[in-house]
GROMACS .gro file of C-alpha atoms in nm:
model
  116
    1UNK     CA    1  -0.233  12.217   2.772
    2UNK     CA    2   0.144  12.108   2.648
    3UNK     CA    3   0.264  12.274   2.930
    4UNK     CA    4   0.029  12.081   3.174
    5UNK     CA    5   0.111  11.781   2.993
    6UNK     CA    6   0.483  11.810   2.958
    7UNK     CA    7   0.551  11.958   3.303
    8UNK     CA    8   0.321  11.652   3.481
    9UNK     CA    9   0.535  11.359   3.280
   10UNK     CA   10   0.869  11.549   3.387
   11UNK     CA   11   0.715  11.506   3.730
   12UNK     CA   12   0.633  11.183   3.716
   13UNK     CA   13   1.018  11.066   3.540
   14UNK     CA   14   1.204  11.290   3.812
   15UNK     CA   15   0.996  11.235   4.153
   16UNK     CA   16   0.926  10.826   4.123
   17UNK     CA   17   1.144  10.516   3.976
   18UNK     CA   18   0.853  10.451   3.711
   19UNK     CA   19   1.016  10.321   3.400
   20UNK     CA   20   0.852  10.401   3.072
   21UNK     CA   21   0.953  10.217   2.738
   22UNK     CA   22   1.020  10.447   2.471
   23UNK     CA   23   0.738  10.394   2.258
   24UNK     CA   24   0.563  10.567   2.545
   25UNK     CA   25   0.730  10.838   2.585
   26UNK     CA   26   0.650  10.826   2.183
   27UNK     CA   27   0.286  10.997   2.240
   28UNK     CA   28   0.266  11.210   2.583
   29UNK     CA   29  -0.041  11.312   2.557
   30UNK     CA   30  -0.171  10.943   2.567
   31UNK     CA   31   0.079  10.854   2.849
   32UNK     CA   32  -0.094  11.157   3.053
   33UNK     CA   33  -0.400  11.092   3.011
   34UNK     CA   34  -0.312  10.658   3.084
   35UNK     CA   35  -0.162  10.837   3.466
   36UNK     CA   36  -0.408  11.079   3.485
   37UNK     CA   37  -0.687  10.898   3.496
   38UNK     CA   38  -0.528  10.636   3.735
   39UNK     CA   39  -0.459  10.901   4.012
   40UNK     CA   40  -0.110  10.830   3.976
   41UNK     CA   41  -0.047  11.226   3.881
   42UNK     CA   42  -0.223  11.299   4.154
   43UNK     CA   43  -0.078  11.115   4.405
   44UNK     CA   44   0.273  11.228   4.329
   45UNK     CA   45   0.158  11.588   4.291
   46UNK     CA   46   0.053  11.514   4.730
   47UNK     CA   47   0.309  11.340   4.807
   48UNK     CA   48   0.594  11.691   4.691
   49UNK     CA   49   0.599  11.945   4.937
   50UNK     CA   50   0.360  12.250   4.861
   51UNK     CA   51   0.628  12.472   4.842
   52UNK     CA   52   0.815  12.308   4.615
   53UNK     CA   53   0.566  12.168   4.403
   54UNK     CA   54   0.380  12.537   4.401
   55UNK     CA   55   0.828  12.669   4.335
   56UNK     CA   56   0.797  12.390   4.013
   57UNK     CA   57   0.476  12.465   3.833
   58UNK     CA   58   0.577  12.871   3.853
   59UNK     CA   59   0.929  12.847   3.709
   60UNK     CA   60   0.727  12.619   3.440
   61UNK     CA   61   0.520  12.910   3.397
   62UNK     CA   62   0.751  13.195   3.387
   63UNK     CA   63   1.007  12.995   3.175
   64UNK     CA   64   0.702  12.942   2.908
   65UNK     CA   65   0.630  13.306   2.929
   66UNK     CA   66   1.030  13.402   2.885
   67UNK     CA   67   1.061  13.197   2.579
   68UNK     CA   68   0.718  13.349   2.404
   69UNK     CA   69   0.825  13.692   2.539
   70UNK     CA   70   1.210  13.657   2.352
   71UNK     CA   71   1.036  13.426   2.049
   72UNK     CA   72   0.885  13.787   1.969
   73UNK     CA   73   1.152  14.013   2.070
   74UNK     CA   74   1.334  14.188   1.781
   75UNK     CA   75   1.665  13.917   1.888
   76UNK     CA   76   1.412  13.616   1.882
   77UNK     CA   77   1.287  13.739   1.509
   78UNK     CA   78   1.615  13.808   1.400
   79UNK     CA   79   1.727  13.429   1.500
   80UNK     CA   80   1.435  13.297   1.380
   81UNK     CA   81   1.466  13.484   1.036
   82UNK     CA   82   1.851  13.373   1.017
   83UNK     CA   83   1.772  12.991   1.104
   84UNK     CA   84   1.471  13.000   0.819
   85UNK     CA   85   1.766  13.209   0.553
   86UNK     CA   86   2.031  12.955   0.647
   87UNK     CA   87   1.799  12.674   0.520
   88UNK     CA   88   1.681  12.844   0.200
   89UNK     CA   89   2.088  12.890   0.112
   90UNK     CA   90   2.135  12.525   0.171
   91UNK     CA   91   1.822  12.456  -0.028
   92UNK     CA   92   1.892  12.684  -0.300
   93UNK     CA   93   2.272  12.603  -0.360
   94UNK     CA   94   2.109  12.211  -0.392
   95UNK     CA   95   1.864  12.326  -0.640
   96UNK     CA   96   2.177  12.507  -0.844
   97UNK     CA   97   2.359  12.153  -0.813
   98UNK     CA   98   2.084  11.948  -0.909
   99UNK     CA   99   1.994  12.221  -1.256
  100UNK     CA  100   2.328  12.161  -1.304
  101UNK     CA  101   2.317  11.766  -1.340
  102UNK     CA  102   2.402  11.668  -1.736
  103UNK     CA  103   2.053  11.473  -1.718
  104UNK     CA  104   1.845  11.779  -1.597
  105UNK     CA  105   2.073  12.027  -1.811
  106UNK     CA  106   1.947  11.756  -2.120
  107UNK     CA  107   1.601  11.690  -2.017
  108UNK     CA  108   1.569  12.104  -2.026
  109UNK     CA  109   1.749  12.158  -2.355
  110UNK     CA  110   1.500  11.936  -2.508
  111UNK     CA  111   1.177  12.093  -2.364
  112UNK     CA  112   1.302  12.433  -2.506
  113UNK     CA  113   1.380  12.309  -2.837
  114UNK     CA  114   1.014  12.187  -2.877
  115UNK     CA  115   0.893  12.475  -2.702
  116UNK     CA  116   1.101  12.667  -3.004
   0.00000   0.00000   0.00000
């Protein structure tokens, strides 16, 4: 459905001078639906060539597919796992700086001296 929705508004921006504000481009699935049920996607979609309009929505298609294809290739987990280690450094070097604070450093002497 994203793809239907996505690939339509792209449409829409590149094949007509329509301007939308950006608080509409805010919530797409709204704006489809608001040109959808007008026609208006449907009109445009007539009005490009079959060719090319048949050339668009299979590159949409097959450029989906690549991306879920590589997402779970053993080079897309790899990047994925190095993106998600990369942020757990970053948050645990801040978590080292903020236990190292004088206040925090304080606040958990005291709890251990009542805990004994």
């Amino acid at each position: 459905m994203k793809l239907e929705i996505f690939g339509a508004l792209e449409i829409v921006y590149a094949y007509t001078n329509i301007n939308f504000t950006e608080k509409q481009k805010e919530d797409p699935a709204k704006l489809y639906d608001l040109l959808d049920s007008n026609g208006i996607i449907g009109k445009i979609a007539e009005l490009i060539p079959e060719e090319e309009y048949s050339f668009i929505l299979e590159s949409i298609e097959e450029t989906a597919y690549n991306l879920h294809e590589y997402q779970n290739s053993f080079m897309g987990i790899l990047e994925a796992t190095s993106k998600d280690y990369a942020g757990l450094e970053y948050d645990a070097e801040k978590v080292k700086n903020d236990m190292a604070a004088p206040e925090v450093l304080g606040t958990l002497k005291e709890v251990l001296d009542k805990l004994g």
